[in-house]
PDB file of C-alpha atoms in Angstrom:
ATOM      1  CA  MET A   1      19.162 -66.150 -65.824  1.00 88.00           C
ATOM      2  CA  HIS A   2      15.933 -65.218 -67.378  1.00 93.00           C
ATOM      3  CA  TYR A   3      12.490 -64.595 -65.771  1.00 93.00           C
ATOM      4  CA  SER A   4       8.851 -64.233 -66.822  1.00 93.00           C
ATOM      5  CA  ILE A   5       6.915 -61.148 -65.750  1.00 95.00           C
ATOM      6  CA  GLY A   6       5.048 -63.323 -63.169  1.00 95.00           C
ATOM      7  CA  GLU A   7       8.396 -64.493 -61.671  1.00 95.00           C
ATOM      8  CA  VAL A   8       9.732 -60.902 -61.534  1.00 96.00           C
ATOM      9  CA  ALA A   9       6.507 -59.795 -59.849  1.00 97.00           C
ATOM     10  CA  GLN A  10       6.863 -62.465 -57.226  1.00 96.00           C
ATOM     11  CA  MET A  11      10.579 -61.827 -56.668  1.00 94.00           C
ATOM     12  CA  THR A  12      10.148 -58.089 -56.288  1.00 95.00           C
ATOM     13  CA  GLY A  13       6.673 -57.680 -54.807  1.00 95.00           C
ATOM     14  CA  ILE A  14       5.775 -55.291 -57.716  1.00 96.00           C
ATOM     15  CA  ALA A  15       2.472 -55.848 -59.521  1.00 96.00           C
ATOM     16  CA  ILE A  16       2.543 -57.253 -63.011  1.00 96.00           C
ATOM     17  CA  SER A  17       0.592 -54.168 -64.195  1.00 97.00           C
ATOM     18  CA  THR A  18       3.272 -51.932 -62.711  1.00 96.00           C
ATOM     19  CA  LEU A  19       6.028 -53.844 -64.530  1.00 97.00           C
ATOM     20  CA  ARG A  20       4.120 -53.563 -67.795  1.00 96.00           C
ATOM     21  CA  TYR A  21       3.673 -49.832 -67.131  1.00 96.00           C
ATOM     22  CA  TYR A  22       7.461 -49.436 -66.589  1.00 95.00           C
ATOM     23  CA  ASP A  23       8.035 -51.192 -69.831  1.00 95.00           C
ATOM     24  CA  ARG A  24       5.479 -49.044 -71.765  1.00 94.00           C
ATOM     25  CA  GLU A  25       7.246 -45.997 -70.355  1.00 93.00           C
ATOM     26  CA  GLY A  26      10.526 -47.136 -71.852  1.00 92.00           C
ATOM     27  CA  MET A  27      12.247 -48.052 -68.661  1.00 94.00           C
ATOM     28  CA  PHE A  28      13.524 -51.331 -70.095  1.00 94.00           C
ATOM     29  CA  PRO A  29      14.758 -50.252 -73.532  1.00 91.00           C
ATOM     30  CA  ASN A  30      16.644 -53.422 -74.291  1.00 89.00           C
ATOM     31  CA  ILE A  31      14.252 -56.084 -72.827  1.00 93.00           C
ATOM     32  CA  THR A  32      14.080 -59.269 -74.829  1.00 92.00           C
ATOM     33  CA  ARG A  33      10.778 -60.625 -75.997  1.00 92.00           C
ATOM     34  CA  SER A  34       9.866 -64.179 -77.002  1.00 90.00           C
ATOM     35  CA  ASN A  35       8.627 -64.987 -80.425  1.00 90.00           C
ATOM     36  CA  GLY A  36       5.049 -64.588 -79.018  1.00 90.00           C
ATOM     37  CA  GLY A  37       5.959 -61.107 -77.688  1.00 88.00           C
ATOM     38  CA  ILE A  38       6.240 -62.113 -74.046  1.00 92.00           C
ATOM     39  CA  ARG A  39       8.786 -60.106 -72.026  1.00 94.00           C
ATOM     40  CA  ILE A  40      11.839 -61.953 -70.874  1.00 95.00           C
ATOM     41  CA  PHE A  41      13.465 -60.224 -67.901  1.00 95.00           C
ATOM     42  CA  SER A  42      17.255 -60.629 -67.310  1.00 94.00           C
ATOM     43  CA  GLU A  43      19.319 -59.523 -64.376  1.00 94.00           C
ATOM     44  CA  LYS A  44      19.799 -56.156 -66.027  1.00 94.00           C
ATOM     45  CA  GLU A  45      16.020 -55.449 -65.869  1.00 96.00           C
ATOM     46  CA  ILE A  46      15.911 -56.848 -62.362  1.00 95.00           C
ATOM     47  CA  ASN A  47      18.605 -54.340 -61.336  1.00 95.00           C
ATOM     48  CA  THR A  48      16.746 -51.501 -63.155  1.00 96.00           C
ATOM     49  CA  ILE A  49      13.675 -52.385 -61.181  1.00 97.00           C
ATOM     50  CA  ARG A  50      15.662 -52.198 -57.958  1.00 96.00           C
ATOM     51  CA  VAL A  51      16.999 -48.751 -58.929  1.00 96.00           C
ATOM     52  CA  ILE A  52      13.485 -47.571 -59.939  1.00 97.00           C
ATOM     53  CA  GLU A  53      11.929 -48.673 -56.644  1.00 95.00           C
ATOM     54  CA  CYS A  54      14.821 -47.075 -54.686  1.00 95.00           C
ATOM     55  CA  LEU A  55      14.420 -43.772 -56.464  1.00 96.00           C
ATOM     56  CA  LYS A  56      10.623 -43.814 -56.035  1.00 95.00           C
ATOM     57  CA  THR A  57      11.206 -44.262 -52.248  1.00 93.00           C
ATOM     58  CA  THR A  58      13.289 -41.138 -52.343  1.00 93.00           C
ATOM     59  CA  GLY A  59      10.376 -39.223 -53.730  1.00 92.00           C
ATOM     60  CA  MET A  60      11.401 -39.048 -57.384  1.00 95.00           C
ATOM     61  CA  SER A  61       8.665 -39.055 -59.866  1.00 95.00           C
ATOM     62  CA  ILE A  62       8.407 -41.549 -62.763  1.00 94.00           C
ATOM     63  CA  LYS A  63       9.273 -38.726 -65.141  1.00 95.00           C
ATOM     64  CA  GLU A  64      12.456 -37.952 -63.165  1.00 96.00           C
ATOM     65  CA  ILE A  65      13.383 -41.668 -62.999  1.00 96.00           C
ATOM     66  CA  LYS A  66      12.867 -41.962 -66.816  1.00 95.00           C
ATOM     67  CA  GLU A  67      15.182 -39.033 -67.260  1.00 96.00           C
ATOM     68  CA  PHE A  68      17.833 -40.691 -65.069  1.00 96.00           C
ATOM     69  CA  LEU A  69      17.546 -43.977 -67.068  1.00 95.00           C
ATOM     70  CA  GLY A  70      17.928 -41.991 -70.208  1.00 94.00           C
ATOM     71  CA  TRP A  71      21.042 -40.524 -68.904  1.00 96.00           C
ATOM     72  CA  CYS A  72      22.354 -44.096 -68.240  1.00 94.00           C
ATOM     73  CA  GLN A  73      21.726 -44.918 -71.883  1.00 93.00           C
ATOM     74  CA  GLU A  74      23.877 -41.889 -72.823  1.00 94.00           C
ATOM     75  CA  GLY A  75      26.919 -43.411 -71.264  1.00 94.00           C
ATOM     76  CA  ASP A  76      29.803 -41.588 -69.712  1.00 97.00           C
ATOM     77  CA  SER A  77      28.799 -38.111 -70.996  1.00 97.00           C
ATOM     78  CA  SER A  78      26.046 -38.031 -68.325  1.00 97.00           C
ATOM     79  CA  LEU A  79      28.119 -39.237 -65.323  1.00 97.00           C
ATOM     80  CA  GLN A  80      28.138 -35.838 -63.744  1.00 97.00           C
ATOM     81  CA  LYS A  81      24.412 -35.413 -63.953  1.00 97.00           C
ATOM     82  CA  ARG A  82      23.837 -38.897 -62.550  1.00 97.00           C
ATOM     83  CA  ARG A  83      26.306 -38.299 -59.702  1.00 98.00           C
ATOM     84  CA  GLU A  84      24.595 -35.004 -58.746  1.00 97.00           C
ATOM     85  CA  MET A  85      21.160 -36.588 -58.969  1.00 96.00           C
ATOM     86  CA  PHE A  86      22.302 -39.270 -56.427  1.00 97.00           C
ATOM     87  CA  TYR A  87      23.782 -36.674 -54.055  1.00 97.00           C
ATOM     88  CA  LYS A  88      20.386 -34.805 -54.219  1.00 95.00           C
ATOM     89  CA  ARG A  89      18.582 -37.941 -53.472  1.00 96.00           C
ATOM     90  CA  LEU A  90      20.856 -38.689 -50.559  1.00 96.00           C
ATOM     91  CA  GLU A  91      20.060 -35.271 -49.015  1.00 96.00           C
ATOM     92  CA  GLU A  92      16.331 -35.998 -49.549  1.00 94.00           C
ATOM     93  CA  VAL A  93      16.581 -39.345 -47.778  1.00 95.00           C
ATOM     94  CA  LYS A  94      18.433 -37.698 -44.878  1.00 97.00           C
ATOM     95  CA  LYS A  95      15.522 -35.280 -44.466  1.00 95.00           C
ATOM     96  CA  GLN A  96      13.059 -38.233 -44.708  1.00 95.00           C
ATOM     97  CA  ILE A  97      15.005 -40.019 -42.010  1.00 96.00           C
ATOM     98  CA  GLU A  98      15.041 -37.000 -39.778  1.00 96.00           C
ATOM     99  CA  ALA A  99      11.293 -36.562 -40.145  1.00 96.00           C
ATOM    100  CA  LEU A 100      10.659 -40.308 -39.417  1.00 96.00           C
ATOM    101  CA  GLN A 101      12.987 -40.137 -36.343  1.00 95.00           C
ATOM    102  CA  ASN A 102      10.793 -37.215 -35.063  1.00 94.00           C
ATOM    103  CA  THR A 103       7.627 -39.267 -35.768  1.00 95.00           C
ATOM    104  CA  MET A 104       9.119 -42.295 -33.905  1.00 95.00           C
ATOM    105  CA  ASN A 105      10.045 -40.173 -30.907  1.00 94.00           C
ATOM    106  CA  ILE A 106       6.525 -38.858 -30.706  1.00 94.00           C
ATOM    107  CA  LEU A 107       5.200 -42.443 -30.932  1.00 95.00           C
ATOM    108  CA  LYS A 108       7.639 -43.438 -28.163  1.00 94.00           C
ATOM    109  CA  TYR A 109       6.291 -40.646 -26.048  1.00 91.00           C
ATOM    110  CA  LYS A 110       2.695 -41.701 -26.637  1.00 92.00           C
ATOM    111  CA  CYS A 111       3.497 -45.336 -25.831  1.00 94.00           C
ATOM    112  CA  TRP A 112       5.085 -44.252 -22.590  1.00 92.00           C
ATOM    113  CA  TYR A 113       2.085 -41.955 -21.917  1.00 91.00           C
ATOM    114  CA  TYR A 114      -0.447 -44.706 -22.407  1.00 93.00           C
ATOM    115  CA  ASP A 115       1.661 -47.333 -20.628  1.00 93.00           C
ATOM    116  CA  THR A 116       1.640 -45.026 -17.599  1.00 91.00           C
ATOM    117  CA  ALA A 117      -2.126 -44.292 -17.855  1.00 93.00           C
ATOM    118  CA  VAL A 118      -3.009 -47.910 -18.242  1.00 95.00           C
ATOM    119  CA  ALA A 119      -0.723 -48.838 -15.210  1.00 94.00           C
ATOM    120  CA  ALA A 120      -2.398 -46.108 -13.168  1.00 91.00           C
ATOM    121  CA  GLY A 121      -5.911 -47.020 -14.379  1.00 93.00           C
ATOM    122  CA  THR A 122      -6.581 -43.473 -15.521  1.00 92.00           C
ATOM    123  CA  GLU A 123      -5.190 -40.626 -17.623  1.00 90.00           C
ATOM    124  CA  LYS A 124      -5.746 -38.363 -14.756  1.00 89.00           C
ATOM    125  CA  ALA A 125      -2.512 -39.635 -13.190  1.00 84.00           C
ATOM    126  CA  LEU A 126      -0.656 -37.882 -16.077  1.00 85.00           C
ATOM    127  CA  LYS A 127      -2.447 -34.539 -16.074  1.00 84.00           C
ATOM    128  CA  ASN A 128      -0.360 -32.898 -13.464  1.00 80.00           C
ATOM    129  CA  LEU A 129       2.958 -34.560 -14.082  1.00 81.00           C
ATOM    130  CA  SER A 130       6.025 -32.274 -14.040  1.00 81.00           C
ATOM    131  CA  ASP A 131       8.510 -32.496 -16.818  1.00 81.00           C
ATOM    132  CA  LYS A 132      10.940 -34.097 -14.330  1.00 84.00           C
ATOM    133  CA  GLU A 133       8.532 -37.082 -13.988  1.00 84.00           C
ATOM    134  CA  ILE A 134       8.643 -37.735 -17.787  1.00 87.00           C
ATOM    135  CA  PRO A 135      11.573 -39.738 -18.969  1.00 87.00           C
ATOM    136  CA  LYS A 136      14.288 -37.286 -20.009  1.00 85.00           C
ATOM    137  CA  GLU A 137      14.657 -38.647 -23.473  1.00 86.00           C
ATOM    138  CA  LEU A 138      10.896 -38.170 -24.108  1.00 84.00           C
ATOM    139  CA  GLN A 139      10.365 -34.730 -22.558  1.00 83.00           C
ATOM    140  CA  GLU A 140      10.802 -32.814 -25.846  1.00 84.00           C
ATOM    141  CA  TYR A 141       8.144 -34.981 -27.525  1.00 83.00           C
ATOM    142  CA  LYS A 142       5.397 -34.191 -25.054  1.00 82.00           C
ATOM    143  CA  ILE A 143       2.206 -33.276 -26.884  1.00 75.00           C
TER     144      ILE A 143
END
Protein backbone atom coordinates (compact mmCIF):
# COMPACT_ATOMS: atom_id res chain seq x y z
CA MET A 1 0.00 0.00 0.00
CA HIS A 2 1.18 3.57 -0.67
CA TYR A 3 0.40 6.75 1.21
CA SER A 4 0.76 10.49 0.74
CA ILE A 5 2.57 12.55 3.33
CA GLY A 6 -0.79 13.86 4.55
CA GLU A 7 -2.13 10.35 5.01
CA VAL A 8 1.01 9.34 6.91
CA ALA A 9 0.73 12.41 9.11
CA GLN A 10 -2.87 11.54 9.89
CA MET A 11 -2.07 7.86 10.52
CA THR A 12 0.89 8.53 12.81
CA GLY A 13 -0.02 11.84 14.42
CA ILE A 14 3.31 13.27 13.27
CA ALA A 15 3.35 16.69 11.66
CA ILE A 16 3.98 16.90 7.93
CA SER A 17 6.88 19.25 8.62
CA THR A 18 8.46 16.60 10.86
CA LEU A 19 8.06 13.93 8.20
CA ARG A 20 9.70 16.25 5.67
CA TYR A 21 12.51 16.88 8.17
CA TYR A 22 13.05 13.13 8.61
CA ASP A 23 13.28 12.78 4.84
CA ARG A 24 15.73 15.69 4.52
CA GLU A 25 17.85 14.05 7.22
CA GLY A 26 18.06 10.89 5.11
CA MET A 27 15.89 8.70 7.30
CA PHE A 28 13.95 7.36 4.29
CA PRO A 29 16.82 6.63 1.90
CA ASN A 30 14.74 4.64 -0.57
CA ILE A 31 11.49 6.60 -0.53
CA THR A 32 9.75 6.70 -3.88
CA ARG A 33 8.70 9.98 -5.44
CA SER A 34 6.05 10.68 -8.03
CA ASN A 35 6.94 12.29 -11.35
CA GLY A 36 6.13 15.62 -9.68
CA GLY A 37 8.56 14.90 -6.80
CA ILE A 38 5.88 14.10 -4.22
CA ARG A 39 6.89 11.58 -1.60
CA ILE A 40 5.12 8.23 -1.77
CA PHE A 41 5.33 6.40 1.55
CA SER A 42 5.22 2.61 1.70
CA GLU A 43 4.87 0.25 4.66
CA LYS A 44 8.67 0.30 4.91
CA GLU A 45 8.69 4.05 5.64
CA ILE A 46 5.74 3.67 8.03
CA ASN A 47 7.70 1.04 9.96
CA THR A 48 10.78 3.29 9.95
CA ILE A 49 8.65 6.12 11.38
CA ARG A 50 7.44 3.80 14.16
CA VAL A 51 11.03 2.89 15.03
CA ILE A 52 12.11 6.56 14.94
CA GLU A 53 9.29 7.57 17.29
CA CYS A 54 10.01 4.63 19.60
CA LEU A 55 13.70 5.54 19.81
CA LYS A 56 12.91 9.23 20.33
CA THR A 57 10.70 8.21 23.27
CA THR A 58 13.66 6.41 24.82
CA GLY A 59 15.64 9.64 24.75
CA MET A 60 17.73 9.06 21.64
CA SER A 61 18.68 12.10 19.62
CA ILE A 62 17.95 12.42 15.92
CA LYS A 63 21.69 12.12 15.30
CA GLU A 64 21.80 8.79 17.15
CA ILE A 65 18.69 7.54 15.35
CA LYS A 66 20.24 8.47 12.01
CA GLU A 67 23.33 6.48 12.98
CA PHE A 68 21.14 3.48 13.82
CA LEU A 69 19.29 3.77 10.50
CA GLY A 70 22.68 3.90 8.76
CA TRP A 71 23.64 0.67 10.48
CA CYS A 72 20.43 -0.88 9.16
CA GLN A 73 21.54 0.05 5.63
CA GLU A 74 24.88 -1.74 6.25
CA GLY A 75 23.13 -5.07 6.67
CA ASP A 76 24.34 -7.98 8.77
CA SER A 77 27.75 -6.46 9.46
CA SER A 78 26.10 -4.10 11.97
CA LEU A 79 23.86 -6.62 13.74
CA GLN A 80 25.95 -6.59 16.93
CA LYS A 81 25.95 -2.76 17.12
CA ARG A 82 22.18 -2.66 16.60
CA ARG A 83 21.60 -5.37 19.20
CA GLU A 84 23.74 -3.53 21.77
CA MET A 85 21.94 -0.27 21.04
CA PHE A 86 18.55 -1.86 21.73
CA TYR A 87 19.77 -3.36 24.99
CA LYS A 88 21.02 0.09 26.06
CA ARG A 89 17.67 1.61 25.10
CA LEU A 90 15.87 -1.08 27.10
CA GLU A 91 17.89 -0.19 30.19
CA GLU A 92 17.11 3.49 29.63
CA VAL A 93 13.39 2.76 29.39
CA LYS A 94 13.55 0.72 32.61
CA LYS A 95 15.04 3.79 34.35
CA GLN A 96 12.32 6.00 32.85
CA ILE A 97 9.62 3.62 34.07
CA GLU A 98 11.11 3.59 37.56
CA ALA A 99 11.15 7.40 37.63
CA LEU A 100 7.56 7.56 36.36
CA GLN A 101 6.48 4.98 38.95
CA ASN A 102 7.94 7.17 41.68
CA THR A 103 6.17 10.20 40.24
CA MET A 104 2.89 8.28 40.11
CA ASN A 105 3.26 7.21 43.73
CA ILE A 106 3.83 10.79 44.85
CA LEU A 107 0.74 11.83 42.89
CA LYS A 108 -1.25 9.03 44.56
CA TYR A 109 -0.12 10.30 47.96
CA LYS A 110 -1.13 13.86 47.03
CA CYS A 111 -4.53 12.64 45.79
CA TRP A 112 -5.08 10.83 49.08
CA TYR A 113 -3.89 13.90 50.98
CA TYR A 114 -6.30 16.26 49.23
CA ASP A 115 -9.17 13.75 49.29
CA THR A 116 -8.70 13.56 53.06
CA ALA A 117 -8.40 17.35 53.45
CA VAL A 118 -11.51 17.98 51.34
CA ALA A 119 -13.49 15.36 53.29
CA ALA A 120 -12.43 17.00 56.56
CA GLY A 121 -13.02 20.48 55.20
CA THR A 122 -9.50 21.59 56.14
CA GLU A 123 -5.83 20.74 55.73
CA LYS A 124 -5.42 21.15 59.46
CA ALA A 125 -6.86 17.66 59.86
CA LEU A 126 -3.71 16.30 58.20
CA LYS A 127 -1.07 18.37 60.00
CA ASN A 128 -0.74 16.12 63.03
CA LEU A 129 -1.37 12.73 61.44
CA SER A 130 0.97 9.97 62.49
CA ASP A 131 2.47 7.74 59.84
CA LYS A 132 0.15 4.96 61.04
CA GLU A 133 -2.84 7.05 59.89
CA ILE A 134 -1.45 7.35 56.35
CA PRO A 135 -2.20 4.34 54.14
CA LYS A 136 0.77 1.99 54.36
CA GLU A 137 1.40 1.95 50.59
CA LEU A 138 1.64 5.77 50.58
CA GLN A 139 3.76 6.40 53.68
CA GLU A 140 7.11 6.54 51.90
CA TYR A 141 5.80 9.16 49.45
CA LYS A 142 4.77 11.64 52.14
CA ILE A 143 6.04 15.10 51.21
